[in-house]
Amino acid sequence: TTTTTTTTTSPKKVHLVGNSVGGHLSVIIASRRPDLVSTLTLLNATPVWGLNLPFWSGHLPPPRIPHTIGSYLFDRIRDENTIQQYLAAAYENKDAFDDVLVKQIRDCTESSGGGHAAFTSILWSPPASVVDEDGTLTNKPADFYTLLASVQCNVLLLFGSRDPWCTPSFAKRMYQTLAASSRRNKQQQQRYIELQNIGHCPNHEAPVAVSRTLHRWISSSSSGDGTTTDVVKLVDNEEDCDVIQEVSWGGQSILKEVKEQDIGDASLLDKIMTSMVS
């Protein structure tokens, strides 16, 4: 999912927010069009985009054989039983979703005409390309972290730590990539907020915590009063955690800010995993 928010102080720029594959797409947009993006927020962004399968570039419309394969797989994925199993894995708190959400997700695939061609395109798509300093799009492939390092705006990482796929090791590598970039670009800032009991979809599983954090983040960079995103309080209890009541399902979400000095060196397994999945 990718969302944009405009502000009155910067009418020509947007605040870009992306979850999962939408986070990956948001990084591509921010890296290619820095003139359009004020800030970037990544919610459990996936560092993978497509499988780069052979014999087709991914440009629509799809050829017959890829379209047949992609349609078959997509129909299996959008089956309500499959959606139920996916949500059970993606959500740490099972009370945060129900059969209504399952049906809403299924209905989205129906209202979009099934989405078979788009899904097929994602499967076959190659990695994003590098943009030269003069803004020219090249044919050189770029992995997720290369694109992330080229982002020029302030970036907020807002990650559920109980994600079975985009684990905290990926968030930490993203933060370290941004920190290294900001040492070259002194004006760039990055923050990392961990939702300690939330899974892959924090915008739905912890909407109160996410909306509060986003409101503070976006407001601090849009106020025009000199407030900057490196000093605004995103978590009130800096020594411990904030506990937020989630009214939609009756539970609580727990927020903690992760500082660069708290991250430390990645384990050998984490280094292998984050290098392979990018």
Short mmCIF file of C-alpha atoms in Angstrom, two decimals:
data_model
loop_
_atom_site.label_atom_id
_atom_site.label_comp_id
_atom_site.label_asym_id
_atom_site.label_seq_id
_atom_site.Cartn_x
_atom_site.Cartn_y
_atom_site.Cartn_z
CA THR A 1 0.00 0.00 0.00
CA THR A 2 1.27 3.49 -0.88
CA THR A 3 -0.33 6.70 0.39
CA THR A 4 0.45 10.34 -0.31
CA THR A 5 -0.34 13.35 1.86
CA THR A 6 0.00 16.95 0.70
CA THR A 7 0.57 20.01 2.88
CA THR A 8 -0.32 23.67 2.46
CA THR A 9 3.24 24.75 3.19
CA SER A 10 4.70 22.57 0.42
CA PRO A 11 1.97 22.30 -2.23
CA LYS A 12 4.29 20.83 -4.83
CA LYS A 13 5.57 18.00 -2.61
CA VAL A 14 3.95 15.05 -0.87
CA HIS A 15 4.61 12.97 2.23
CA LEU A 16 4.92 9.43 0.90
CA VAL A 17 3.91 6.46 3.10
CA GLY A 18 4.27 2.85 1.97
CA ASN A 19 3.64 -0.54 3.58
CA SER A 20 5.11 -3.86 2.41
CA VAL A 21 5.65 -3.83 -1.38
CA GLY A 22 4.18 -0.31 -1.33
CA GLY A 23 7.21 0.68 0.75
CA HIS A 24 9.52 -0.62 -1.96
CA LEU A 25 7.56 1.30 -4.59
CA SER A 26 7.75 4.44 -2.42
CA VAL A 27 11.55 4.17 -2.30
CA ILE A 28 11.67 3.92 -6.09
CA ILE A 29 9.50 7.03 -6.45
CA ALA A 30 11.46 9.03 -3.86
CA SER A 31 14.78 8.11 -5.44
CA ARG A 32 13.63 9.01 -8.95
CA ARG A 33 11.63 12.16 -8.15
CA PRO A 34 13.17 13.92 -5.14
CA ASP A 35 11.51 17.13 -6.35
CA LEU A 36 8.08 15.66 -5.53
CA VAL A 37 8.68 14.04 -2.12
CA SER A 38 8.91 15.95 1.16
CA THR A 39 9.30 12.95 3.50
CA LEU A 40 9.22 9.18 3.19
CA THR A 41 7.74 6.74 5.73
CA LEU A 42 8.33 3.01 5.38
CA LEU A 43 6.07 0.57 7.24
CA ASN A 44 7.65 -2.88 7.09
CA ALA A 45 8.86 -2.25 3.56
CA THR A 46 9.90 -5.34 1.60
CA PRO A 47 13.32 -5.15 -0.09
CA VAL A 48 12.09 -7.47 -2.87
CA TRP A 49 10.28 -6.45 -6.05
CA GLY A 50 9.24 -9.17 -8.47
CA LEU A 51 11.05 -12.33 -9.48
CA ASN A 52 12.65 -11.07 -12.70
CA LEU A 53 11.43 -14.12 -14.60
CA PRO A 54 12.70 -14.66 -18.15
CA PHE A 55 11.16 -14.07 -21.61
CA TRP A 56 9.15 -10.94 -20.73
CA SER A 57 10.03 -7.47 -19.44
CA GLY A 58 6.90 -7.10 -17.32
CA HIS A 59 5.47 -4.30 -19.46
CA LEU A 60 1.74 -4.64 -19.98
CA PRO A 61 -0.11 -6.26 -21.65
CA PRO A 62 1.35 -9.67 -20.74
CA PRO A 63 1.95 -12.41 -23.33
CA ARG A 64 -0.39 -15.38 -23.24
CA ILE A 65 1.80 -17.87 -21.34
CA PRO A 66 2.89 -15.50 -18.53
CA HIS A 67 -0.69 -14.24 -18.25
CA THR A 68 -2.01 -17.80 -17.88
CA ILE A 69 0.57 -18.65 -15.20
CA GLY A 70 0.10 -15.37 -13.35
CA SER A 71 -3.70 -15.61 -13.43
CA TYR A 72 -3.62 -19.13 -12.00
CA LEU A 73 -1.32 -18.11 -9.14
CA PHE A 74 -3.27 -14.93 -8.39
CA ASP A 75 -6.55 -16.84 -8.20
CA ARG A 76 -4.96 -19.16 -5.64
CA ILE A 77 -3.62 -16.22 -3.61
CA ARG A 78 -6.92 -14.30 -3.56
CA ASP A 79 -8.87 -17.30 -2.40
CA GLU A 80 -10.51 -16.40 0.94
CA ASN A 81 -8.91 -19.36 2.74
CA THR A 82 -5.48 -18.27 1.52
CA ILE A 83 -6.15 -14.67 2.59
CA GLN A 84 -7.18 -15.93 6.04
CA GLN A 85 -3.94 -17.90 6.36
CA TYR A 86 -1.87 -14.94 5.20
CA LEU A 87 -3.45 -12.59 7.74
CA ALA A 88 -2.95 -15.14 10.51
CA ALA A 89 0.77 -15.11 9.70
CA ALA A 90 1.07 -11.35 9.07
CA TYR A 91 -0.77 -10.18 12.20
CA GLU A 92 0.72 -10.71 15.65
CA ASN A 93 -2.66 -9.97 17.27
CA LYS A 94 -5.34 -12.21 15.77
CA ASP A 95 -8.14 -10.05 17.20
CA ALA A 96 -7.04 -7.23 14.88
CA PHE A 97 -8.62 -8.84 11.81
CA ASP A 98 -11.81 -10.75 11.08
CA ASP A 99 -13.85 -12.27 8.27
CA VAL A 100 -14.97 -8.79 7.22
CA LEU A 101 -11.38 -7.83 6.34
CA VAL A 102 -10.92 -11.09 4.45
CA LYS A 103 -13.99 -10.32 2.34
CA GLN A 104 -12.88 -6.69 1.80
CA ILE A 105 -9.52 -7.86 0.48
CA ARG A 106 -11.22 -10.36 -1.81
CA ASP A 107 -13.67 -7.68 -3.00
CA CYS A 108 -10.75 -5.39 -3.94
CA THR A 109 -9.51 -8.00 -6.38
CA GLU A 110 -12.98 -8.25 -7.90
CA SER A 111 -13.51 -4.50 -8.32
CA SER A 112 -10.12 -4.18 -10.04
CA GLY A 113 -11.07 -6.75 -12.65
CA GLY A 114 -9.18 -9.45 -10.80
CA GLY A 115 -5.78 -7.78 -11.03
CA HIS A 116 -4.38 -10.73 -12.96
CA ALA A 117 -2.33 -8.72 -15.44
CA ALA A 118 -0.87 -6.45 -12.73
CA PHE A 119 0.09 -9.42 -10.55
CA THR A 120 1.68 -11.14 -13.53
CA SER A 121 3.66 -7.99 -14.31
CA ILE A 122 5.04 -7.85 -10.76
CA LEU A 123 6.14 -11.50 -10.96
CA TRP A 124 8.09 -10.92 -14.18
CA SER A 125 9.36 -7.41 -13.45
CA PRO A 126 13.13 -6.84 -13.25
CA PRO A 127 14.73 -4.73 -10.49
CA ALA A 128 14.38 -0.97 -10.67
CA SER A 129 16.99 0.96 -12.67
CA VAL A 130 19.60 3.44 -11.53
CA VAL A 131 19.02 7.14 -12.22
CA ASP A 132 22.12 9.14 -13.19
CA GLU A 133 23.01 12.40 -11.45
CA ASP A 134 21.48 14.34 -14.35
CA GLY A 135 18.16 12.52 -13.83
CA THR A 136 18.51 10.13 -16.77
CA LEU A 137 17.04 6.67 -16.24
CA THR A 138 19.62 4.01 -17.13
CA ASN A 139 19.41 0.29 -17.82
CA LYS A 140 21.61 -0.51 -14.81
CA PRO A 141 19.70 -2.57 -12.22
CA ALA A 142 19.66 -1.25 -8.64
CA ASP A 143 18.84 -3.24 -5.55
CA PHE A 144 16.60 -1.87 -2.79
CA TYR A 145 19.42 -0.60 -0.56
CA THR A 146 21.13 1.23 -3.42
CA LEU A 147 17.86 3.03 -4.14
CA LEU A 148 17.32 3.75 -0.44
CA ALA A 149 20.79 5.27 -0.13
CA SER A 150 19.97 7.64 -3.00
CA VAL A 151 16.84 9.04 -1.32
CA GLN A 152 17.37 12.71 -0.45
CA CYS A 153 14.43 13.44 1.88
CA ASN A 154 13.94 12.65 5.57
CA VAL A 155 12.90 9.05 6.20
CA LEU A 156 10.88 7.46 9.01
CA LEU A 157 11.04 3.70 9.55
CA LEU A 158 7.93 2.51 11.37
CA PHE A 159 8.24 -1.26 11.73
CA GLY A 160 6.29 -3.97 13.49
CA SER A 161 8.91 -6.16 15.16
CA ARG A 162 6.78 -9.33 15.04
CA ASP A 163 6.76 -9.48 11.24
CA PRO A 164 7.62 -13.05 10.17
CA TRP A 165 9.05 -11.83 6.84
CA CYS A 166 10.46 -8.30 7.21
CA THR A 167 12.13 -8.97 10.54
CA PRO A 168 13.90 -6.24 12.60
CA SER A 169 17.19 -7.18 10.94
CA PHE A 170 15.88 -5.68 7.68
CA ALA A 171 14.74 -2.49 9.43
CA LYS A 172 18.15 -2.17 11.07
CA ARG A 173 19.96 -2.55 7.77
CA MET A 174 17.67 0.09 6.24
CA TYR A 175 18.43 2.44 9.13
CA GLN A 176 22.18 1.88 8.82
CA THR A 177 21.96 2.50 5.06
CA LEU A 178 20.16 5.79 5.69
CA ALA A 179 22.57 6.78 8.48
CA ALA A 180 25.55 6.28 6.18
CA SER A 181 23.82 8.35 3.51
CA SER A 182 22.97 11.16 5.95
CA ARG A 183 26.62 11.44 6.95
CA ARG A 184 27.23 12.48 3.36
CA ASN A 185 24.08 14.60 3.14
CA LYS A 186 24.09 16.57 6.39
CA GLN A 187 20.54 17.83 5.91
CA GLN A 188 18.96 14.39 5.68
CA GLN A 189 17.51 12.83 8.83
CA GLN A 190 16.17 9.38 9.65
CA ARG A 191 14.20 7.96 12.57
CA TYR A 192 13.33 4.38 13.49
CA ILE A 193 10.25 3.58 15.58
CA GLU A 194 9.65 -0.05 16.50
CA LEU A 195 6.16 -1.37 17.26
CA GLN A 196 7.21 -4.17 19.54
CA ASN A 197 4.09 -6.34 19.46
CA ILE A 198 2.88 -5.70 15.89
CA GLY A 199 3.29 -7.67 12.67
CA HIS A 200 3.64 -6.93 8.96
CA CYS A 201 0.74 -4.45 8.57
CA PRO A 202 1.13 -1.86 11.36
CA ASN A 203 -1.12 0.67 9.59
CA HIS A 204 -4.06 -1.72 10.09
CA GLU A 205 -3.01 -3.64 13.20
CA ALA A 206 -2.00 -0.52 15.15
CA PRO A 207 -3.84 2.38 13.46
CA VAL A 208 -3.89 4.66 16.52
CA ALA A 209 -0.15 4.32 17.15
CA VAL A 210 0.70 4.70 13.47
CA SER A 211 -1.55 7.72 12.92
CA ARG A 212 -0.20 9.47 16.02
CA THR A 213 3.39 8.90 14.95
CA LEU A 214 2.71 9.97 11.36
CA HIS A 215 0.90 13.11 12.51
CA ARG A 216 3.88 14.18 14.61
CA TRP A 217 6.37 13.29 11.89
CA ILE A 218 4.56 15.08 9.07
CA SER A 219 3.60 18.09 11.21
CA SER A 220 7.19 18.63 12.32
CA SER A 221 8.43 18.81 8.74
CA SER A 222 5.53 20.98 7.57
CA SER A 223 5.20 23.52 10.36
CA GLY A 224 7.64 26.06 8.97
CA ASP A 225 8.59 27.11 12.53
CA GLY A 226 12.08 25.66 12.47
CA THR A 227 11.10 22.37 14.10
CA THR A 228 12.96 19.48 12.52
CA THR A 229 12.22 15.78 12.41
CA ASP A 230 15.37 14.87 14.34
CA VAL A 231 14.17 16.59 17.53
CA VAL A 232 10.39 16.20 17.50
CA LYS A 233 9.12 13.66 20.03
CA LEU A 234 7.73 10.64 18.23
CA VAL A 235 7.71 8.61 21.46
CA ASP A 236 6.85 10.37 24.73
CA ASN A 237 8.64 7.98 27.09
CA GLU A 238 12.13 8.07 25.63
CA GLU A 239 13.61 5.93 28.41
CA ASP A 240 11.12 3.13 27.95
CA CYS A 241 8.08 2.59 25.70
CA ASP A 242 4.75 4.22 24.90
CA VAL A 243 1.69 2.01 25.32
CA ILE A 244 -1.18 2.98 23.01
CA GLN A 245 -4.75 1.69 23.24
CA GLU A 246 -6.03 0.37 19.91
CA VAL A 247 -9.77 0.94 20.01
CA SER A 248 -10.54 -0.99 16.81
CA TRP A 249 -9.75 -4.36 18.39
CA GLY A 250 -9.31 -3.57 22.09
CA GLY A 251 -5.61 -4.35 22.47
CA GLN A 252 -2.50 -2.24 23.02
CA SER A 253 0.45 -1.38 20.82
CA ILE A 254 3.91 -0.69 22.22
CA LEU A 255 6.22 1.89 20.62
CA LYS A 256 9.92 2.36 21.20
CA GLU A 257 12.42 4.53 19.34
CA VAL A 258 15.55 2.73 18.20
CA LYS A 259 18.70 4.86 18.07
CA GLU A 260 21.71 4.19 15.89
CA GLN A 261 23.85 3.32 18.91
CA ASP A 262 21.28 0.72 19.98
CA ILE A 263 21.51 -1.30 16.79
CA GLY A 264 24.99 -2.76 17.06
CA ASP A 265 26.54 -5.19 14.60
CA ALA A 266 24.32 -7.61 12.75
CA SER A 267 24.77 -11.32 13.34
CA LEU A 268 26.23 -13.46 10.57
CA LEU A 269 22.79 -14.98 9.91
CA ASP A 270 21.17 -11.53 9.67
CA LYS A 271 23.87 -10.37 7.26
CA ILE A 272 23.28 -13.40 5.06
CA MET A 273 19.50 -13.02 5.13
CA THR A 274 19.43 -9.30 4.39
CA SER A 275 21.98 -9.74 1.60
CA MET A 276 20.07 -12.57 -0.06
CA VAL A 277 16.68 -10.86 0.11
CA SER A 278 17.23 -7.57 -1.74
#
